[in-house]
Coordinates of C-alpha atoms in Angstrom, one line a residue:
Chain G
X1 CA 7.7 -173.3 -178.8
X2 CA 4.0 -173.6 -178.3
X3 CA 4.4 -172.9 -174.6
X4 CA 5.9 -169.5 -175.3
X5 CA 2.7 -168.3 -176.7
X6 CA 0.6 -169.5 -173.8
X7 CA 2.8 -167.4 -171.5
X8 CA 2.7 -164.5 -173.9
X9 CA -1.0 -164.2 -174.3
X10 CA -3.2 -165.8 -171.8
X11 CA -3.5 -163.9 -168.6
X12 CA -5.0 -166.5 -166.2
X13 CA -8.7 -165.8 -165.9
X14 CA -8.8 -163.2 -168.6
X15 CA -11.2 -164.2 -171.2
X16 CA -9.8 -161.8 -173.6
X17 CA -6.4 -163.3 -173.4
X18 CA -7.7 -166.8 -174.0
X19 CA -9.6 -165.8 -177.0
X20 CA -6.7 -164.1 -178.7
X21 CA -4.4 -167.0 -177.9
X22 CA -5.9 -169.2 -180.7
X23 CA -5.8 -166.4 -183.2
X24 CA -2.1 -165.9 -182.8
X25 CA -1.1 -169.5 -182.6
X26 CA -1.1 -169.5 -186.4
X27 CA 1.0 -166.5 -186.9
X28 CA 3.3 -167.9 -184.2
X29 CA 3.9 -171.1 -186.2
X30 CA 4.8 -169.2 -189.3
X31 CA 7.2 -167.2 -187.3
X32 CA 8.8 -170.3 -185.8
X33 CA 9.8 -171.7 -189.1
X34 CA 11.1 -168.4 -190.4
X35 CA 13.0 -165.9 -188.4
X36 CA 12.4 -166.1 -184.7
X37 CA 15.7 -164.7 -183.5
X38 CA 17.2 -167.3 -181.2
X39 CA 18.3 -165.2 -178.4
X40 CA 21.9 -166.0 -177.8
X41 CA 22.8 -166.5 -174.2
X42 CA 25.8 -164.3 -174.6
X43 CA 24.1 -161.5 -176.4
X44 CA 23.8 -158.2 -174.7
X45 CA 20.1 -158.1 -175.0
X46 CA 19.9 -161.5 -173.2
X47 CA 22.2 -160.4 -170.5
X48 CA 20.5 -157.1 -169.9
X49 CA 17.1 -158.7 -169.7
X50 CA 18.3 -161.4 -167.4
X51 CA 19.4 -158.7 -165.1
X52 CA 16.0 -156.9 -165.4
X53 CA 14.3 -160.2 -164.7
X54 CA 16.1 -160.8 -161.5
X55 CA 15.5 -157.2 -160.4
X56 CA 11.8 -157.4 -161.1
X57 CA 11.4 -160.8 -159.5
X58 CA 13.2 -159.6 -156.4
X59 CA 10.9 -156.6 -156.1
X60 CA 7.7 -158.6 -156.7
X61 CA 8.7 -161.2 -154.2
X62 CA 9.4 -158.6 -151.6
X63 CA 6.1 -157.0 -152.3
X64 CA 4.3 -160.2 -151.9
X65 CA 6.0 -161.0 -148.6
X66 CA 5.0 -157.6 -147.3
X67 CA 1.4 -158.1 -148.4
X68 CA 1.4 -161.3 -146.5
X69 CA 2.8 -159.8 -143.3
X70 CA 0.4 -156.9 -143.6
X71 CA -2.5 -159.3 -143.8
X72 CA -1.3 -161.0 -140.6
X73 CA -1.0 -157.7 -138.9
X74 CA -4.6 -156.9 -139.9
X75 CA -5.9 -160.2 -138.5
X76 CA -4.1 -159.9 -135.2
X77 CA -5.0 -156.2 -134.8
X78 CA -8.7 -157.1 -135.4
X79 CA -8.5 -159.7 -132.7
X80 CA -6.9 -157.2 -130.3
X81 CA -9.8 -154.8 -131.0
X82 CA -12.3 -157.5 -130.2
X83 CA -10.5 -158.3 -127.0
X84 CA -10.5 -154.6 -126.0
X85 CA -14.3 -154.4 -126.5
X86 CA -14.6 -157.1 -123.9
X87 CA -13.0 -154.9 -121.4
X88 CA -15.7 -152.3 -121.1
X89 CA -17.7 -152.7 -117.9
X90 CA -16.2 -155.9 -116.9
X91 CA -14.3 -156.1 -113.6
X92 CA -11.3 -157.7 -115.2
X93 CA -10.4 -154.7 -117.2
X94 CA -6.9 -154.5 -115.9
X95 CA -6.3 -158.0 -116.9
X96 CA -7.7 -157.6 -120.4
X97 CA -5.6 -154.4 -120.9
X98 CA -2.5 -156.3 -120.0
X99 CA -3.4 -159.0 -122.4
X100 CA -4.0 -156.5 -125.2
X101 CA -0.8 -154.8 -124.6
X102 CA 0.9 -158.1 -124.8
X103 CA -0.8 -158.8 -128.1
X104 CA 0.2 -155.5 -129.5
X105 CA 3.8 -156.2 -128.6
X106 CA 3.6 -159.5 -130.2
X107 CA 2.4 -157.9 -133.4
X108 CA 5.3 -155.5 -133.3
X109 CA 7.8 -158.2 -132.7
X110 CA 6.6 -161.0 -135.0
X111 CA 5.1 -158.9 -137.8
X112 CA 6.5 -155.4 -137.9
X113 CA 10.0 -156.4 -137.2
X114 CA 10.2 -158.6 -140.4
X115 CA 8.5 -155.7 -142.2
X116 CA 11.2 -153.3 -141.0
X117 CA 13.8 -155.8 -142.1
X118 CA 12.3 -156.1 -145.5
X119 CA 12.1 -152.3 -145.9
X120 CA 15.7 -151.7 -144.9
X121 CA 17.5 -149.7 -147.5
X122 CA 14.4 -149.4 -149.6
X123 CA 12.2 -146.5 -150.5
X124 CA 9.3 -147.1 -148.2
X125 CA 6.9 -145.3 -150.5
X126 CA 7.6 -147.9 -153.1
X127 CA 6.0 -150.6 -150.9
X128 CA 3.6 -148.4 -149.0
X129 CA 0.6 -149.9 -150.8
X130 CA 1.6 -153.4 -149.6
X131 CA 1.7 -152.5 -145.9
X132 CA -0.9 -149.7 -145.6
X133 CA -3.9 -151.9 -144.8
X134 CA -2.2 -153.7 -142.0
X135 CA -0.7 -150.6 -140.7
X136 CA -4.0 -148.8 -140.6
X137 CA -5.6 -151.6 -138.8
X138 CA -2.8 -151.7 -136.3
X139 CA -3.1 -148.0 -135.7
X140 CA -6.7 -148.5 -135.0
X141 CA -5.9 -151.1 -132.4
X142 CA -3.1 -149.1 -130.8
X143 CA -5.1 -146.0 -130.6
X144 CA -8.1 -147.8 -129.2
X145 CA -5.9 -149.4 -126.6
X146 CA -4.4 -146.1 -125.9
X147 CA -7.7 -144.4 -125.5
X148 CA -9.0 -147.0 -123.1
X149 CA -5.9 -146.7 -121.0
X150 CA -5.2 -143.0 -121.0
X151 CA -8.3 -141.5 -122.4
X152 CA -6.2 -139.6 -125.0
X153 CA -5.4 -139.9 -128.7
X154 CA -2.2 -141.6 -129.4
X155 CA 0.1 -139.4 -131.4
X156 CA 1.9 -140.4 -134.6
X157 CA 5.2 -140.1 -132.7
X158 CA 4.1 -142.6 -130.1
X159 CA 3.0 -145.1 -132.8
X160 CA 6.2 -144.6 -134.6
X161 CA 8.3 -145.1 -131.5
X162 CA 7.1 -148.7 -131.1
X163 CA 8.0 -149.6 -134.6
X164 CA 11.7 -149.0 -134.4
X165 CA 13.6 -152.2 -134.1
X166 CA 17.1 -153.3 -133.5
X167 CA 17.5 -155.9 -136.2
X168 CA 20.5 -157.5 -134.5
X169 CA 18.8 -158.0 -131.2
X170 CA 17.5 -161.4 -130.4
X171 CA 13.8 -162.1 -131.1
X172 CA 13.5 -164.0 -127.8
X173 CA 14.5 -161.0 -125.8
X174 CA 11.7 -158.6 -126.2
X175 CA 13.2 -156.0 -123.9
X176 CA 16.1 -155.2 -126.2
X177 CA 13.9 -154.6 -129.2
X178 CA 11.8 -152.1 -127.4
X179 CA 13.4 -148.9 -128.5
X180 CA 12.2 -147.2 -125.4
X181 CA 14.4 -149.2 -123.1
X182 CA 17.6 -150.4 -124.8
X183 CA 19.3 -151.8 -121.7
X184 CA 23.0 -151.1 -121.3
X185 CA 24.2 -154.7 -121.3
X186 CA 22.4 -155.5 -124.5
X187 CA 24.1 -152.7 -126.5
X188 CA 27.5 -153.8 -125.2
X189 CA 27.1 -157.5 -126.0
X190 CA 25.8 -156.8 -129.4
X191 CA 27.9 -153.8 -130.4
X192 CA 26.3 -153.6 -133.8
X193 CA 22.9 -152.0 -133.2
X194 CA 21.2 -152.0 -136.5
X195 CA 18.1 -149.9 -136.3
X196 CA 15.3 -150.2 -138.7
X197 CA 11.8 -148.8 -138.6
X198 CA 8.5 -149.2 -140.2
X199 CA 7.7 -145.8 -141.4
X200 CA 4.2 -144.7 -140.5
X201 CA 3.0 -142.2 -143.0
X202 CA 0.8 -139.5 -141.6
X203 CA -1.8 -140.5 -144.1
X204 CA -2.0 -144.0 -142.8
X205 CA -2.0 -142.7 -139.3
X206 CA -5.0 -140.4 -139.9
X207 CA -6.9 -143.1 -141.8
X208 CA -6.3 -145.4 -138.9
X209 CA -7.7 -142.8 -136.5
X210 CA -10.7 -142.5 -138.7
X211 CA -11.3 -146.2 -138.2
X212 CA -11.0 -145.8 -134.5
X213 CA -14.2 -143.8 -134.4
X214 CA -16.1 -146.8 -135.6
X215 CA -14.8 -148.8 -132.6
X216 CA -15.7 -145.9 -130.3
X217 CA -19.2 -145.9 -131.6
X218 CA -19.5 -149.6 -131.0
X219 CA -18.2 -149.1 -127.5
X220 CA -20.6 -146.3 -126.8
X221 CA -23.6 -148.4 -127.8
X222 CA -22.4 -151.4 -125.8
X223 CA -21.7 -149.3 -122.7
X224 CA -25.4 -148.4 -122.5
X225 CA -26.1 -152.1 -122.5
X226 CA -23.8 -152.7 -119.6
X227 CA -25.3 -149.8 -117.7
X228 CA -22.7 -147.2 -118.1
X229 CA -24.6 -144.1 -119.0
X230 CA -21.7 -141.7 -118.6
X231 CA -19.4 -143.3 -121.2
X232 CA -21.4 -142.4 -124.3
X233 CA -21.1 -138.7 -123.5
X234 CA -17.4 -138.9 -123.0
X235 CA -16.9 -140.9 -126.2
X236 CA -19.2 -138.5 -128.0
X237 CA -17.2 -135.4 -127.3
X238 CA -14.0 -137.3 -128.1
X239 CA -15.4 -138.4 -131.4
X240 CA -16.6 -134.9 -132.1
X241 CA -13.0 -133.6 -131.8
X242 CA -11.8 -136.1 -134.4
X243 CA -14.8 -135.4 -136.6
X244 CA -14.2 -131.6 -136.5
X245 CA -10.5 -132.1 -137.4
X246 CA -11.4 -134.3 -140.3
X247 CA -13.7 -131.8 -141.7
X248 CA -10.9 -129.3 -142.1
X249 CA -8.6 -131.6 -144.1
X250 CA -10.4 -131.4 -147.4
X251 CA -10.0 -133.7 -150.2
X252 CA -6.4 -134.9 -149.9
X253 CA -6.6 -138.7 -150.3
X254 CA -8.9 -140.9 -152.1
X255 CA -10.0 -142.8 -149.1
X256 CA -10.5 -139.8 -146.9
X257 CA -13.9 -138.6 -148.0
X258 CA -15.2 -142.2 -147.7
X259 CA -13.9 -142.5 -144.2
X260 CA -15.3 -139.2 -143.3
X261 CA -18.7 -140.3 -144.4
X262 CA -18.5 -143.4 -142.2
X263 CA -17.2 -141.2 -139.4
X264 CA -20.1 -138.9 -139.7
X265 CA -22.5 -141.9 -139.4
X266 CA -20.8 -143.2 -136.4
X267 CA -20.9 -139.8 -134.7
X268 CA -24.5 -139.3 -135.5
X269 CA -25.3 -142.7 -134.0
X270 CA -23.5 -141.9 -130.8
X271 CA -25.1 -138.5 -130.7
X272 CA -28.6 -139.8 -131.0
X273 CA -27.7 -142.4 -128.3
X274 CA -26.7 -139.6 -126.0
X275 CA -29.8 -137.8 -126.8
X276 CA -32.0 -140.8 -126.0
X277 CA -30.1 -141.4 -122.7
X278 CA -30.5 -137.7 -121.9
X279 CA -34.2 -137.4 -122.6
X280 CA -35.6 -140.7 -121.7
X281 CA -32.9 -142.2 -119.5
X282 CA -34.8 -141.4 -116.3
X283 CA -38.1 -142.8 -117.5
X284 CA -37.2 -146.0 -119.1
X285 CA -35.8 -149.0 -117.2
X286 CA -32.2 -149.7 -118.2
X287 CA -32.7 -152.9 -120.0
X288 CA -35.2 -151.3 -122.3
X289 CA -33.0 -148.4 -123.0
X290 CA -30.7 -150.5 -125.0
X291 CA -33.6 -151.5 -127.2
X292 CA -34.5 -148.0 -127.8
X293 CA -31.0 -147.0 -128.7
X294 CA -30.6 -150.1 -130.9
X295 CA -33.8 -149.0 -132.7
X296 CA -32.5 -145.5 -133.4
X297 CA -29.3 -147.2 -134.6
X298 CA -31.2 -149.2 -137.2
X299 CA -32.3 -146.1 -139.0
X300 CA -28.8 -145.7 -140.4
X301 CA -28.0 -149.3 -140.7
X302 CA -28.5 -149.6 -144.4
X303 CA -25.7 -147.4 -145.2
X304 CA -23.6 -148.5 -142.4
X305 CA -23.6 -152.2 -143.1
X306 CA -22.3 -151.6 -146.5
X307 CA -19.5 -149.4 -145.4
X308 CA -18.5 -151.5 -142.5
X309 CA -17.8 -154.5 -144.7
X310 CA -15.4 -152.5 -146.7
X311 CA -12.5 -151.6 -144.5
X312 CA -11.0 -155.1 -144.9
X313 CA -10.8 -154.5 -148.6
Chain M
X1 CA 4.6 -142.4 -123.1
X2 CA 4.9 -139.2 -121.2
X3 CA 4.4 -136.6 -123.9
X4 CA 0.8 -136.7 -124.6
X5 CA -0.2 -134.3 -127.4
X6 CA -3.7 -133.0 -127.5
X7 CA -5.8 -134.2 -130.5
X8 CA -5.9 -130.6 -131.7
X9 CA -2.1 -130.5 -131.9
X10 CA -2.0 -133.9 -133.6
X11 CA -4.4 -132.8 -136.3
X12 CA -3.0 -129.4 -136.9
X13 CA 0.4 -131.0 -137.4
X14 CA -1.2 -133.3 -139.9
X15 CA -2.8 -130.3 -141.6
X16 CA 0.7 -128.8 -141.9
X17 CA 1.9 -132.1 -143.4
X18 CA -0.7 -132.2 -146.1
X19 CA -0.3 -128.5 -146.9
X20 CA 3.4 -129.0 -147.3
X21 CA 2.9 -132.1 -149.4
X22 CA 0.5 -130.3 -151.7
X23 CA 2.9 -127.4 -152.2
X24 CA 5.6 -129.8 -153.0
X25 CA 3.4 -131.6 -155.6
X26 CA 2.5 -128.3 -157.1
X27 CA 6.2 -127.4 -157.6
X28 CA 7.0 -130.8 -159.0
X29 CA 4.2 -130.5 -161.4
X30 CA 5.5 -127.3 -162.8
X31 CA 9.0 -128.8 -163.3
X32 CA 7.6 -131.9 -164.9
X33 CA 5.6 -129.8 -167.3
X34 CA 8.6 -128.0 -168.7
X35 CA 10.4 -131.3 -169.0
X36 CA 7.5 -132.8 -170.9
X37 CA 7.5 -129.8 -173.2
X38 CA 11.2 -130.3 -174.0
X39 CA 10.7 -134.0 -174.5
X40 CA 7.9 -133.2 -177.0
X41 CA 10.2 -130.9 -178.9
X42 CA 12.9 -133.6 -179.3
X43 CA 10.3 -136.0 -180.4
X44 CA 9.1 -133.6 -183.1
X45 CA 12.6 -133.3 -184.5
X46 CA 12.9 -137.1 -184.5
X47 CA 9.6 -137.5 -186.4
X48 CA 11.3 -136.3 -189.6
X49 CA 12.9 -139.7 -189.8
X50 CA 9.6 -140.9 -191.2
X51 CA 9.8 -138.5 -194.1
X52 CA 11.4 -140.0 -197.2
X53 CA 14.3 -137.5 -197.1
X54 CA 14.7 -137.9 -193.4
X55 CA 15.5 -141.5 -193.7
X56 CA 18.5 -140.7 -195.8
X57 CA 19.8 -138.3 -193.2
X58 CA 19.3 -140.2 -190.1
X59 CA 22.5 -139.2 -188.5
X60 CA 21.8 -135.5 -189.0
X61 CA 18.5 -135.9 -187.3
X62 CA 20.1 -137.8 -184.4
X63 CA 22.8 -135.2 -184.0
X64 CA 20.1 -132.5 -184.0
X65 CA 18.1 -134.1 -181.4
X66 CA 21.1 -135.0 -179.3
X67 CA 21.9 -131.3 -179.2
X68 CA 18.7 -130.7 -177.4
X69 CA 19.6 -132.8 -174.5
X70 CA 21.5 -130.3 -172.4
X71 CA 18.2 -128.5 -171.7
X72 CA 16.5 -131.7 -170.7
X73 CA 19.5 -132.7 -168.5
X74 CA 19.2 -129.3 -166.7
X75 CA 15.5 -129.6 -166.2
X76 CA 15.8 -133.1 -164.9
X77 CA 18.5 -132.0 -162.6
X78 CA 16.2 -129.3 -161.3
X79 CA 13.6 -131.9 -160.7
X80 CA 16.0 -134.3 -159.0
X81 CA 17.2 -131.6 -156.7
X82 CA 13.6 -131.1 -155.6
X83 CA 13.0 -134.7 -154.5
X84 CA 14.3 -135.6 -151.1
X85 CA 16.3 -138.8 -150.9
X86 CA 14.1 -141.8 -150.2
X87 CA 11.0 -140.1 -151.4
X88 CA 11.4 -140.8 -155.0
X89 CA 8.5 -143.2 -155.0
X90 CA 6.3 -140.8 -153.1
X91 CA 6.1 -138.5 -156.0
X92 CA 7.0 -141.0 -158.7
X93 CA 3.6 -140.7 -160.5
X94 CA 4.3 -137.2 -161.5
X95 CA 7.2 -138.0 -163.8
X96 CA 6.5 -141.6 -164.6
X97 CA 5.1 -140.6 -168.0
X98 CA 7.9 -138.3 -168.9
X99 CA 10.7 -140.6 -167.9
X100 CA 9.1 -143.3 -170.1
X101 CA 9.0 -140.8 -172.9
X102 CA 12.7 -139.9 -172.4
X103 CA 13.8 -143.5 -172.3
X104 CA 11.9 -144.1 -175.5
X105 CA 13.6 -141.0 -177.2
X106 CA 17.1 -142.0 -176.1
X107 CA 16.5 -145.6 -177.1
X108 CA 15.2 -144.5 -180.4
X109 CA 18.2 -142.2 -181.1
X110 CA 20.5 -145.0 -180.0
X111 CA 18.9 -147.4 -182.3
X112 CA 19.0 -145.1 -185.3
X113 CA 22.7 -144.5 -184.7
X114 CA 23.9 -148.0 -183.8
X115 CA 21.0 -150.3 -184.4
X116 CA 21.4 -151.9 -181.0
X117 CA 19.4 -151.9 -177.8
X118 CA 20.2 -149.1 -175.4
X119 CA 21.2 -150.2 -171.9
X120 CA 20.0 -148.7 -168.7
X121 CA 23.5 -147.3 -168.0
X122 CA 23.5 -145.5 -171.3
X123 CA 20.1 -143.9 -170.7
X124 CA 21.3 -142.9 -167.3
X125 CA 24.5 -141.4 -168.6
X126 CA 22.7 -139.4 -171.3
X127 CA 20.3 -138.0 -168.8
X128 CA 23.0 -137.8 -166.1
X129 CA 21.0 -139.6 -163.5
X130 CA 21.8 -142.6 -161.4
X131 CA 21.1 -146.2 -162.4
X132 CA 20.5 -147.6 -159.0
X133 CA 17.9 -146.3 -156.6
X134 CA 20.3 -146.2 -153.6
X135 CA 22.5 -143.6 -155.4
X136 CA 19.9 -140.9 -156.0
X137 CA 17.5 -139.9 -158.7
X138 CA 17.2 -142.7 -161.2
X139 CA 15.0 -144.1 -163.9
X140 CA 12.7 -146.7 -162.5
X141 CA 13.0 -150.1 -164.2
X142 CA 9.4 -150.3 -165.1
X143 CA 9.6 -146.9 -166.8
X144 CA 12.7 -148.0 -168.7
X145 CA 11.0 -151.1 -169.9
X146 CA 7.9 -149.1 -170.9
X147 CA 10.1 -146.8 -172.9
X148 CA 11.5 -149.9 -174.8
X149 CA 8.1 -151.0 -175.6
X150 CA 7.2 -147.6 -177.0
X151 CA 10.3 -148.0 -179.1
X152 CA 9.0 -151.2 -180.6
X153 CA 5.8 -149.5 -181.8
X154 CA 7.8 -146.6 -183.3
X155 CA 10.1 -149.0 -185.1
X156 CA 7.2 -150.9 -186.6
X157 CA 6.0 -147.6 -188.0
X158 CA 9.5 -146.8 -189.3
X159 CA 9.6 -150.2 -191.1
X160 CA 6.6 -149.3 -193.1
X161 CA 7.8 -145.8 -193.9
X162 CA 11.3 -146.9 -194.8
X163 CA 9.8 -149.2 -197.5
X164 CA 7.7 -146.3 -198.8
X165 CA 10.9 -144.3 -199.0
X166 CA 12.6 -147.0 -200.9
X167 CA 14.8 -148.4 -198.1
X168 CA 14.2 -152.1 -198.4
X169 CA 16.9 -153.2 -196.1
X170 CA 15.8 -151.5 -193.0
X171 CA 12.7 -153.5 -192.3
X172 CA 14.8 -156.7 -192.1
X173 CA 17.0 -155.2 -189.5
X174 CA 14.1 -153.8 -187.6
X175 CA 12.3 -157.2 -187.6
X176 CA 15.4 -158.8 -186.2
X177 CA 15.7 -156.1 -183.5
X178 CA 12.1 -156.1 -182.5
X179 CA 12.2 -159.9 -182.4
X180 CA 15.1 -159.8 -180.0
X181 CA 13.3 -157.3 -177.9
X182 CA 10.4 -159.6 -177.8
X183 CA 12.5 -162.5 -176.7
X184 CA 14.1 -160.4 -174.1
X185 CA 10.7 -159.4 -172.7
X186 CA 9.6 -163.0 -172.6
X187 CA 12.4 -163.6 -170.1
X188 CA 10.6 -161.3 -167.6
X189 CA 8.0 -162.6 -165.2
X190 CA 5.6 -159.7 -165.4
X191 CA 2.9 -159.1 -163.0
X192 CA -0.6 -158.3 -164.1
X193 CA 0.1 -154.6 -164.3
X194 CA 0.3 -151.9 -166.8
X195 CA 3.7 -153.1 -168.0
X196 CA 2.2 -156.5 -168.7
X197 CA -0.6 -154.9 -170.7
X198 CA 1.8 -152.8 -172.7
X199 CA 3.9 -155.9 -173.3
X200 CA 0.9 -157.7 -174.7
X201 CA 0.8 -155.1 -177.5
X202 CA 4.3 -155.9 -178.5
X203 CA 3.3 -158.9 -180.5
X204 CA 1.2 -156.7 -182.8
X205 CA 4.2 -154.5 -183.5
X206 CA 6.3 -157.6 -184.2
X207 CA 3.6 -158.9 -186.5
X208 CA 3.4 -155.7 -188.4
X209 CA 7.1 -155.6 -189.0
X210 CA 7.1 -159.2 -190.1
X211 CA 4.3 -158.5 -192.6
X212 CA 6.5 -155.7 -194.1
X213 CA 9.4 -158.1 -194.3
X214 CA 7.1 -160.7 -196.0
X215 CA 5.8 -158.2 -198.5
X216 CA 9.3 -157.0 -199.4
X217 CA 10.7 -160.5 -199.6
X218 CA 8.0 -162.0 -201.7
X219 CA 8.4 -159.2 -204.3
X220 CA 12.1 -159.8 -204.5
X221 CA 12.8 -156.3 -203.2
X222 CA 15.0 -157.5 -200.4
X223 CA 18.5 -156.3 -201.1
X224 CA 20.8 -159.3 -201.6
X225 CA 23.9 -158.0 -199.8
X226 CA 21.7 -156.8 -196.9
X227 CA 21.0 -160.3 -195.8
X228 CA 24.5 -161.0 -194.7
X229 CA 25.0 -157.5 -193.4
X230 CA 22.0 -157.6 -191.3
X231 CA 23.1 -160.9 -189.7
X232 CA 26.5 -159.4 -188.9
X233 CA 25.1 -156.3 -187.4
X234 CA 22.5 -157.9 -185.2
X235 CA 25.1 -159.9 -183.5
X236 CA 27.2 -157.1 -182.2

């Protein structure tokens, strides 16, 4: 009987809980002797609560599984982004892009497919908070990849298209799960095509794109180091497009203003880098130019370091 | 990847999306407000149970408040019609509070009439909504449980007031009922969320009821025949 009160009162780690625990141990003992209703296993209340219990447990478990998958997506997406940063200016760009594409596909198959399976027949919005962080990081990676390859912004539809899976298809056969090319013989051998998708909410998409600008900024600064003085200007105008669009959105989500502030910092950094290249690019030897730009970068660093640590939550 | 939209197109479609969503939320808010108003009215009627004369005419009060439900049903149906399938949880926060309130009211009426715990199916049938998410607009399980916890607080108050009104049998039955509710909640593995916090308050309600029972018993005010009766009733 004593155990009941532990469970009842003490939230692990909560000091308040532990303190009250003792206080009520006494009243608990009094109650034990007297009239604690022994809940009959056949009573309606018991049966009803047993049902609620299994329902709650099921939902919590599912949530936890999704959080775990989402975290894996975050980690893998981050790695992909680091990989993509290595591609700038190196001669093996094509090779790296291939590798990155492969990585992204692996994320889709090994992570998003289970997520899609979990979310089947569920209200996605109920579990959105579990998968949002991973999803945003993934969108950041995909859009970065996409920008490096095509020089354009990946659209929500394109992101969504890669996240539709045929649950009955074999994991070992990646071609059949790519919704873009469901080959004919696959659909005939497995005549039950069960499609499931990971819904990408427009909000997650846009927040992912906001993160993208941070990567673009990093790339712009790095590109000066590797001697590419054109790239910062291209990146700058692309970032400006995103920035301008974000300004018009207004205060729709809690995270949005925060991301907009970071975005603004990144843009300013790139703009001042462009400025330095433009004004002093011809006078300063290239290896020194990087130092000059890094110096201007440091002006904003106080704010930036703080915010850049945040996105992982 | 043939269709490449320009960033401008992408962002303007997002702009459309948020505008639509905000309009939607605005409309939901209006509907929820009327629903909250009706729920408040029922609750006001129910409050007369705490009056000395109200306790003697519980069934009248219940009938009166039950008569107010058609309006609520209609308002809830309007709200349900507004919500697209599978987007219940997108807007859930707007009616979370009022659905808890409604569960509480129904559970309260149900208790006053039959002195048993209302089931989710009964709540759903009174409100004419679905029980399971897959079938349409429903009452979320968390909200249902929250409503039951509110019931416990209200009953602890009723126990006090029924003694004041000279009804010494009622606190015994309430104590048994709240005790059962407590045991029921202890079966649940709650996460560290708002439901858990609310559940932690249940023990104070239970304690209060038990103190009333104690006071009544020690002074010999406990009705003799009520002991057996209470036992018999609680089991059903």
